[in-house]
Structure formats: structure tokens, C-alpha cells
Amino acid sequence: QLDNDAQNLVLFLSALGYDVTGQAMQRGDVCSWNGISCSTLHNTRDLSESYRVVTEIFCPHCDLRGIISRNVVLPYLQVLDLSGNFLSGSIPYDLFISFPMLKYVNLSSNQLIG
């Protein structure tokens, strides 16, 4: 699952100017990137089988710029804090479809519409 989450996370963050290449070179695994948290989930059929998923994107005041992508799905994301950046455009109407587990969202202090 993390491979899918990692690919989607790279797409989402690179569109906002996050230093994906620098983080990947310095820290490797997306779960160790600044502002990114992951959790381990266990297979309900086989408890010895587990996988990691992205659960938090916490990047307030990270100098992010651009439009929030509508084409990214992070099914286990629970926290999205992109406050205090320079995001523009509309807040995607399907944000909660792309991130169905989302419990906390902070997009304040940006240049968003909607």
C-alpha cells in the first residue's frame, strides 16, 4: 500500500512545490519526510502481514504554492494541514472523496476560494 501512497504523495506535494527530490535524497522513505507521518495497518485475515500508509501531511508555513490536486487519492490520510502557505485556486469539492478518512483539515491563511 505504501508504494501507492508514496506515488500519490509525490504527485500531490510536487504540484505544490514541496522539495520531493531533496527529501527523497536526504531521508529516503516518504514516512521520514518532514511533515509526513505514516501508520502501520495489519491484514485482518493474516495478522502477521502488515503494511504502512500515509496518515498525515502536516506542512504549515512550508512555502508551498499552487493548486491542490484533485487527481490524488490517499485513502488513509487523516490529517491535512497546509495552513499558512500560498495555495491558490478552489478547494477541491471532492477532497473528502480523495481522502475518505480525513478527520482534520486546516487550509487557513492561503489564497484559496471556496
Short mmCIF file of C-alpha atoms in Angstrom, two decimals:
data_model
loop_
_atom_site.label_atom_id
_atom_site.label_comp_id
_atom_site.label_asym_id
_atom_site.label_seq_id
_atom_site.Cartn_x
_atom_site.Cartn_y
_atom_site.Cartn_z
CA GLN A 1 0.00 0.00 0.00
CA LEU A 2 2.81 2.44 0.79
CA ASP A 3 4.04 2.25 -2.80
CA ASN A 4 0.66 3.58 -3.99
CA ASP A 5 0.52 6.15 -1.19
CA ALA A 6 4.11 7.22 -1.90
CA GLN A 7 3.39 7.75 -5.59
CA ASN A 8 0.24 9.73 -4.83
CA LEU A 9 2.01 11.73 -2.13
CA VAL A 10 4.80 12.65 -4.56
CA LEU A 11 2.23 13.80 -7.13
CA PHE A 12 0.29 15.80 -4.56
CA LEU A 13 3.28 17.52 -2.93
CA SER A 14 5.37 18.13 -6.04
CA ALA A 15 2.46 20.05 -7.57
CA LEU A 16 2.68 22.39 -4.55
CA GLY A 17 6.42 22.95 -4.76
CA TYR A 18 7.39 20.63 -1.89
CA ASP A 19 11.03 19.57 -2.23
CA VAL A 20 10.23 15.95 -3.07
CA THR A 21 13.64 15.28 -4.64
CA GLY A 22 15.56 16.75 -1.70
CA GLN A 23 13.51 14.84 0.86
CA ALA A 24 13.85 11.60 -1.08
CA MET A 25 17.62 12.01 -1.37
CA GLN A 26 18.11 13.05 2.28
CA ARG A 27 15.60 10.84 4.03
CA GLY A 28 14.59 8.11 1.56
CA ASP A 29 11.32 6.62 2.77
CA VAL A 30 8.36 9.04 2.48
CA CYS A 31 7.39 8.23 6.06
CA SER A 32 10.54 10.01 7.26
CA TRP A 33 10.00 13.17 5.19
CA ASN A 34 9.39 16.46 7.01
CA GLY A 35 5.69 16.83 7.79
CA ILE A 36 4.70 13.31 6.72
CA SER A 37 3.51 10.62 9.13
CA CYS A 38 2.59 7.03 8.45
CA SER A 39 0.88 4.25 10.39
CA THR A 40 1.12 0.50 10.22
CA LEU A 41 -2.03 -1.43 9.39
CA HIS A 42 -2.45 -5.16 9.83
CA ASN A 43 -4.19 -7.50 7.44
CA THR A 44 -7.38 -8.67 9.17
CA ARG A 45 -7.08 -12.12 7.60
CA ASP A 46 -3.39 -12.58 8.42
CA LEU A 47 -2.25 -10.54 11.41
CA SER A 48 1.40 -11.31 10.64
CA GLU A 49 1.02 -9.31 7.43
CA SER A 50 1.20 -5.55 7.81
CA TYR A 51 1.74 -2.50 5.64
CA ARG A 52 2.34 1.21 6.12
CA VAL A 53 0.10 4.00 4.88
CA VAL A 54 0.37 7.80 4.83
CA THR A 55 -1.86 9.24 7.58
CA GLU A 56 -0.68 12.86 7.99
CA ILE A 57 0.52 15.72 5.85
CA PHE A 58 1.48 18.45 8.30
CA CYS A 59 3.14 21.31 6.40
CA PRO A 60 2.05 24.66 7.83
CA HIS A 61 4.22 27.57 6.68
CA CYS A 62 6.24 25.38 4.28
CA ASP A 63 6.22 27.94 1.45
CA LEU A 64 4.00 25.69 -0.67
CA ARG A 65 2.46 27.24 -3.78
CA GLY A 66 0.00 26.12 -6.39
CA ILE A 67 -3.35 24.43 -6.73
CA ILE A 68 -4.47 21.45 -4.64
CA SER A 69 -4.64 18.47 -6.97
CA ARG A 70 -7.95 16.71 -7.49
CA ASN A 71 -6.37 13.61 -9.00
CA VAL A 72 -4.68 12.21 -5.91
CA VAL A 73 -6.16 9.58 -3.61
CA LEU A 74 -4.70 8.92 -0.16
CA PRO A 75 -7.31 6.60 1.38
CA TYR A 76 -5.83 6.57 4.90
CA LEU A 77 -4.95 10.26 5.24
CA GLN A 78 -6.43 11.60 8.50
CA VAL A 79 -4.67 14.96 8.96
CA LEU A 80 -4.10 17.59 6.28
CA ASP A 81 -2.58 20.85 7.48
CA LEU A 82 -1.34 23.13 4.71
CA SER A 83 -2.11 26.37 6.54
CA GLY A 84 -0.03 29.50 6.11
CA ASN A 85 1.20 28.72 2.62
CA PHE A 86 0.49 30.31 -0.75
CA LEU A 87 -2.04 27.84 -2.16
CA SER A 88 -4.46 29.25 -4.71
CA GLY A 89 -7.49 28.21 -6.72
CA SER A 90 -10.52 26.39 -5.41
CA ILE A 91 -10.67 23.90 -2.58
CA PRO A 92 -11.46 20.66 -4.43
CA TYR A 93 -15.12 19.79 -3.96
CA ASP A 94 -14.21 16.11 -3.84
CA LEU A 95 -11.49 16.47 -1.18
CA PHE A 96 -13.29 14.09 1.17
CA ILE A 97 -13.73 11.54 -1.62
CA SER A 98 -9.99 11.60 -2.37
CA PHE A 99 -9.20 11.45 1.35
CA PRO A 100 -12.14 9.48 2.86
CA MET A 101 -10.57 9.04 6.35
CA LEU A 102 -9.82 12.76 6.77
CA LYS A 103 -10.58 13.97 10.31
CA TYR A 104 -8.68 17.26 10.49
CA VAL A 105 -8.19 19.83 7.73
CA ASN A 106 -6.52 23.22 8.07
CA LEU A 107 -6.14 25.21 4.86
CA SER A 108 -6.38 28.63 6.51
CA SER A 109 -4.14 31.57 5.64
CA ASN A 110 -3.80 30.67 1.98
CA GLN A 111 -5.31 32.27 -1.12
CA LEU A 112 -7.98 29.61 -1.65
CA ILE A 113 -11.51 30.11 -2.93
CA GLY A 114 -14.49 28.16 -1.67
#
